[in-house]
Tab-separated table of C-alpha atoms in Angstrom:
chain	number	residue	atom	x	y	z
X	1	MET	CA	-137.296	85.799	55.485
X	2	THR	CA	-139.598	84.617	58.278
X	3	ILE	CA	-140.985	87.307	60.596
X	4	PRO	CA	-141.689	86.098	64.163
X	5	THR	CA	-145.376	86.676	64.935
X	6	SER	CA	-144.714	87.523	68.570
X	7	ILE	CA	-141.927	89.011	70.661
X	8	PRO	CA	-139.041	86.531	70.939
X	9	THR	CA	-138.215	85.853	74.588
X	10	GLU	CA	-135.739	83.885	76.613
X	11	THR	CA	-136.491	82.370	79.990
X	12	ILE	CA	-134.422	83.403	82.996
X	13	ASN	CA	-135.311	81.994	86.417
X	14	GLY	CA	-138.643	80.882	85.011
X	15	LEU	CA	-139.604	84.360	83.731
X	16	PRO	CA	-139.699	85.555	80.075
X	17	TYR	CA	-137.254	88.300	79.126
X	18	VAL	CA	-136.891	90.277	75.899
X	19	ASN	CA	-133.504	91.081	74.403
X	20	LYS	CA	-133.717	94.732	73.343
X	21	GLY	CA	-130.410	94.579	71.524
X	22	LYS	CA	-126.786	95.098	72.586
X	23	GLY	CA	-127.352	92.555	75.332
X	24	GLU	CA	-129.969	94.603	77.184
X	25	LEU	CA	-132.670	92.384	78.735
X	26	ILE	CA	-136.054	93.517	80.010
X	27	ALA	CA	-138.760	91.449	81.635
X	28	LEU	CA	-141.735	90.895	79.343
X	29	SER	CA	-144.042	91.884	82.201
X	30	ALA	CA	-142.300	95.288	82.431
X	31	ILE	CA	-143.110	96.279	78.851
X	32	LYS	CA	-145.954	98.791	78.537
X	33	PRO	CA	-149.176	97.502	76.873
X	34	GLU	CA	-149.009	100.182	74.155
X	35	HIS	CA	-145.481	99.035	73.283
X	36	ILE	CA	-146.755	95.464	73.000
X	37	GLU	CA	-149.466	96.698	70.611
X	38	GLU	CA	-146.867	98.635	68.635
X	39	ASP	CA	-144.728	95.495	68.382
X	40	GLU	CA	-147.709	93.463	67.109
X	41	LEU	CA	-148.582	96.155	64.548
X	42	VAL	CA	-145.057	96.291	63.147
X	43	ARG	CA	-144.736	92.497	63.033
X	44	ARG	CA	-148.086	92.049	61.288
X	45	LEU	CA	-147.386	94.674	58.624
X	46	THR	CA	-143.773	93.575	58.141
X	47	ALA	CA	-144.919	89.983	57.603
X	48	LYS	CA	-147.306	91.216	54.895
X	49	ALA	CA	-144.506	93.276	53.364
X	50	ALA	CA	-142.267	90.198	53.278
X	51	ASP	CA	-145.036	88.221	51.543
X	52	LEU	CA	-145.492	90.970	48.966
X	53	ASN	CA	-141.738	91.093	48.444
X	54	ARG	CA	-141.731	87.387	47.598
X	55	ILE	CA	-144.661	87.887	45.212
X	56	LEU	CA	-142.929	90.816	43.498
X	57	ALA	CA	-139.676	88.849	43.207
X	58	ALA	CA	-141.522	85.972	41.555
X	59	PHE	CA	-143.397	88.398	39.273
X	60	ARG	CA	-140.136	90.109	38.285
X	61	GLY	CA	-138.689	86.763	37.252
X	62	GLU	CA	-141.842	85.989	35.261
X	63	VAL	CA	-141.703	89.364	33.454
X	64	PHE	CA	-138.124	88.977	32.281
X	65	ASP	CA	-138.513	85.297	31.406
X	66	ASP	CA	-141.579	86.046	29.298
X	67	VAL	CA	-139.952	89.007	27.548
X	68	VAL	CA	-136.870	86.914	26.749
X	69	ALA	CA	-139.122	84.199	25.351
X	70	TYR	CA	-140.920	86.763	23.173
X	71	ARG	CA	-137.622	88.122	21.891
X	72	GLU	CA	-136.497	84.615	21.040
X	73	LEU	CA	-139.782	84.031	19.224
X	74	LEU	CA	-139.229	87.119	17.079
X	75	ALA	CA	-135.625	86.165	16.404
X	76	ASP	CA	-136.677	82.685	15.283
X	77	LYS	CA	-139.386	84.115	13.052
X	78	TYR	CA	-136.929	86.298	11.162
X	79	GLY	CA	-134.054	83.832	11.245
X	80	VAL	CA	-131.833	86.009	13.427
X	81	LYS	CA	-129.355	84.626	15.930
X	82	ARG	CA	-129.566	86.772	19.057
X	83	ARG	CA	-126.281	87.454	20.844
X	84	GLY	CA	-127.785	88.344	24.199
X	85	SER	CA	-131.027	88.586	26.125
X	86	LYS	CA	-130.588	92.101	27.494
X	87	GLY	CA	-131.294	95.499	26.008
X	88	ASN	CA	-133.884	98.245	26.082
X	89	ILE	CA	-137.230	97.342	24.560
X	90	THR	CA	-140.773	98.761	24.554
X	91	LEU	CA	-143.820	96.541	24.107
X	92	SER	CA	-147.412	97.719	23.803
X	93	THR	CA	-150.926	96.425	23.356
X	94	VAL	CA	-152.631	96.548	19.961
X	95	ASP	CA	-154.824	99.468	21.035
X	96	THR	CA	-151.727	101.241	22.498
X	97	SER	CA	-153.498	101.636	25.855
X	98	LEU	CA	-150.834	99.722	27.805
X	99	ARG	CA	-147.076	99.760	27.572
X	100	LEU	CA	-144.233	97.722	29.037
X	101	THR	CA	-140.671	98.978	28.875
X	102	ILE	CA	-137.544	97.044	29.749
X	103	GLN	CA	-134.548	99.276	30.427
X	104	VAL	CA	-130.998	98.278	31.275
X	105	SER	CA	-129.006	100.529	33.592
X	106	GLU	CA	-125.278	100.054	34.013
X	107	THR	CA	-123.038	100.896	36.950
X	108	LEU	CA	-119.846	102.388	35.537
X	109	THR	CA	-116.433	103.045	36.995
X	110	PHE	CA	-113.060	104.029	35.571
X	111	GLY	CA	-109.795	102.176	35.234
X	112	PRO	CA	-106.274	103.525	35.866
X	113	GLU	CA	-106.239	105.104	32.407
X	114	LEU	CA	-108.294	107.934	33.878
X	115	GLU	CA	-105.230	109.282	35.680
X	116	VAL	CA	-103.410	109.536	32.348
X	117	ALA	CA	-106.359	111.380	30.814
X	118	LYS	CA	-106.403	113.833	33.730
X	119	GLU	CA	-102.696	114.585	33.245
X	120	ILE	CA	-103.243	115.286	29.543
X	121	ILE	CA	-106.227	117.507	30.306
X	122	ASP	CA	-104.189	119.453	32.870
X	123	GLY	CA	-101.531	119.924	30.209
X	124	CYS	CA	-104.133	121.299	27.809
X	125	ILE	CA	-105.348	123.803	30.379
X	126	ARG	CA	-101.800	124.962	31.103
X	127	ARG	CA	-101.364	125.664	27.395
X	128	TRP	CA	-104.675	127.526	27.211
X	129	SER	CA	-103.599	130.396	29.367
X	130	ALA	CA	-106.189	133.147	28.904
X	131	GLY	CA	-109.639	134.368	29.851
X	132	SER	CA	-112.451	131.903	30.010
X	133	ASN	CA	-110.124	128.985	30.534
X	134	ASP	CA	-110.366	129.686	34.278
X	135	ASN	CA	-113.970	128.552	33.892
X	136	ILE	CA	-112.823	125.460	32.025
X	137	ARG	CA	-110.391	124.600	34.834
X	138	ALA	CA	-113.199	124.930	37.397
X	139	LEU	CA	-115.355	122.648	35.252
X	140	ILE	CA	-112.590	120.061	34.960
X	141	ASP	CA	-111.794	120.175	38.681
X	142	GLN	CA	-115.469	119.716	39.517
X	143	ALA	CA	-115.762	116.766	37.135
X	144	PHE	CA	-112.942	114.908	38.865
X	145	GLN	CA	-114.121	115.551	42.425
X	146	VAL	CA	-115.099	112.526	44.490
X	147	ASP	CA	-118.156	112.184	46.707
X	148	LYS	CA	-118.238	111.331	50.413
X	149	GLN	CA	-117.672	107.672	49.589
X	150	GLY	CA	-114.599	108.546	47.534
X	151	LYS	CA	-116.337	107.729	44.248
X	152	LEU	CA	-116.068	109.712	41.041
X	153	ASN	CA	-119.188	111.065	39.335
X	154	THR	CA	-119.300	109.176	36.049
X	155	ASP	CA	-121.841	111.545	34.488
X	156	ARG	CA	-119.609	114.579	35.057
X	157	ILE	CA	-116.521	112.906	33.650
X	158	LEU	CA	-118.300	111.516	30.608
X	159	GLY	CA	-119.887	114.960	30.199
X	160	LEU	CA	-116.426	116.305	29.295
X	161	LYS	CA	-116.667	114.325	26.062
X	162	ARG	CA	-119.672	116.421	25.065
X	163	LEU	CA	-117.786	119.708	25.307
X	164	LYS	CA	-117.080	121.253	21.917
X	165	ILE	CA	-113.375	121.935	22.421
X	166	VAL	CA	-110.997	122.097	19.480
X	167	ASP	CA	-107.313	121.637	20.333
X	168	GLU	CA	-104.822	122.087	17.522
X	169	THR	CA	-102.404	119.609	19.132
X	170	GLY	CA	-105.018	116.866	19.339
X	171	GLU	CA	-104.246	116.349	23.020
X	172	TRP	CA	-107.797	117.060	24.180
X	173	GLU	CA	-109.211	114.523	21.744
X	174	LYS	CA	-106.557	112.043	22.883
X	175	ALA	CA	-107.615	112.542	26.510
X	176	MET	CA	-111.269	111.993	25.596
X	177	GLY	CA	-110.353	108.742	23.857
X	178	ILE	CA	-108.463	107.577	26.938
X	179	ILE	CA	-111.502	108.364	29.092
X	180	SER	CA	-113.572	106.136	26.816
X	181	ASP	CA	-110.988	103.366	27.155
X	182	SER	CA	-111.022	103.702	30.940
X	183	VAL	CA	-114.745	103.016	31.329
X	184	ARG	CA	-115.539	99.760	33.112
X	185	VAL	CA	-119.034	98.264	33.422
X	186	MET	CA	-119.205	96.981	36.999
X	187	ALA	CA	-122.816	95.783	36.919
X	188	SER	CA	-125.985	96.002	34.876
X	189	LYS	CA	-129.581	95.752	36.008
X	190	GLU	CA	-132.817	95.408	34.100
X	191	HIS	CA	-135.870	97.440	35.079
X	192	ALA	CA	-139.442	96.647	34.022
X	193	ARG	CA	-141.913	99.512	34.000
X	194	PHE	CA	-145.623	99.308	33.234
X	195	TYR	CA	-147.723	102.195	31.921
X	196	ARG	CA	-151.321	102.867	31.016
X	197	ILE	CA	-151.874	105.453	28.331
X	198	GLU	CA	-154.568	108.058	28.978
X	199	LYS	CA	-156.933	108.079	26.013
X	200	GLU	CA	-157.601	111.820	25.916
X	201	SER	CA	-154.148	113.260	26.616
X	202	GLY	CA	-151.940	110.412	25.435
X	203	ASN	CA	-149.912	110.722	28.638
X	204	ALA	CA	-148.214	107.596	29.951
X	205	VAL	CA	-149.126	106.985	33.609
X	206	ARG	CA	-146.801	104.598	35.375
X	207	ILE	CA	-148.295	101.674	37.282
X	208	ALA	CA	-146.176	101.840	40.431
X	209	LEU	CA	-144.922	98.648	42.045
X	210	ASP	CA	-143.258	100.318	45.022
X	211	LEU	CA	-144.713	102.103	48.050
X	212	ALA	CA	-142.830	105.336	47.407
X	213	ASN	CA	-144.611	105.876	44.089
X	214	ALA	CA	-147.929	104.148	44.745
């Protein structure tokens, strides 16, 4: 991405005009000096941000390439055939003062089997007719609610599998199995995080590579 170093203009009747968006044109001479300075400030800093973005992108590629190469080196040393290059791993220096972690996060969704699981769960709740099961129904209903984008909360639904519910008919367990079968991995992304370890406390302090956490 190339950031123009000055305000882009177009010439009309021999005079420079600036397109402010949505087709609105304003003569360059009519723009206040402080707004010109503001424009220059934003362009200068954005250009630097774009340069840093390219550096970080190149560094990210270097990190993962080097870690993959190290994993392959270990696999060769021990005569193991690796089936993939992804997976969580933690690397550290000999003196344990620095640490690099590679973590893989997955974006999950659910297939049509989820509807079947919900029907079975509703059947279980209808059979459990007393007392605290009103709370269970509220929990189930909340788990299957969608957000403003119409998406289900995967953590809530998968959290149902952690509930210690014993159903003599086996229907609850069947529904939990169907939920597992319905899980689809839509995407996965690797994250590299660097830490320095404080000598006195042993706390891991993250070396931030983004402005929000710098």
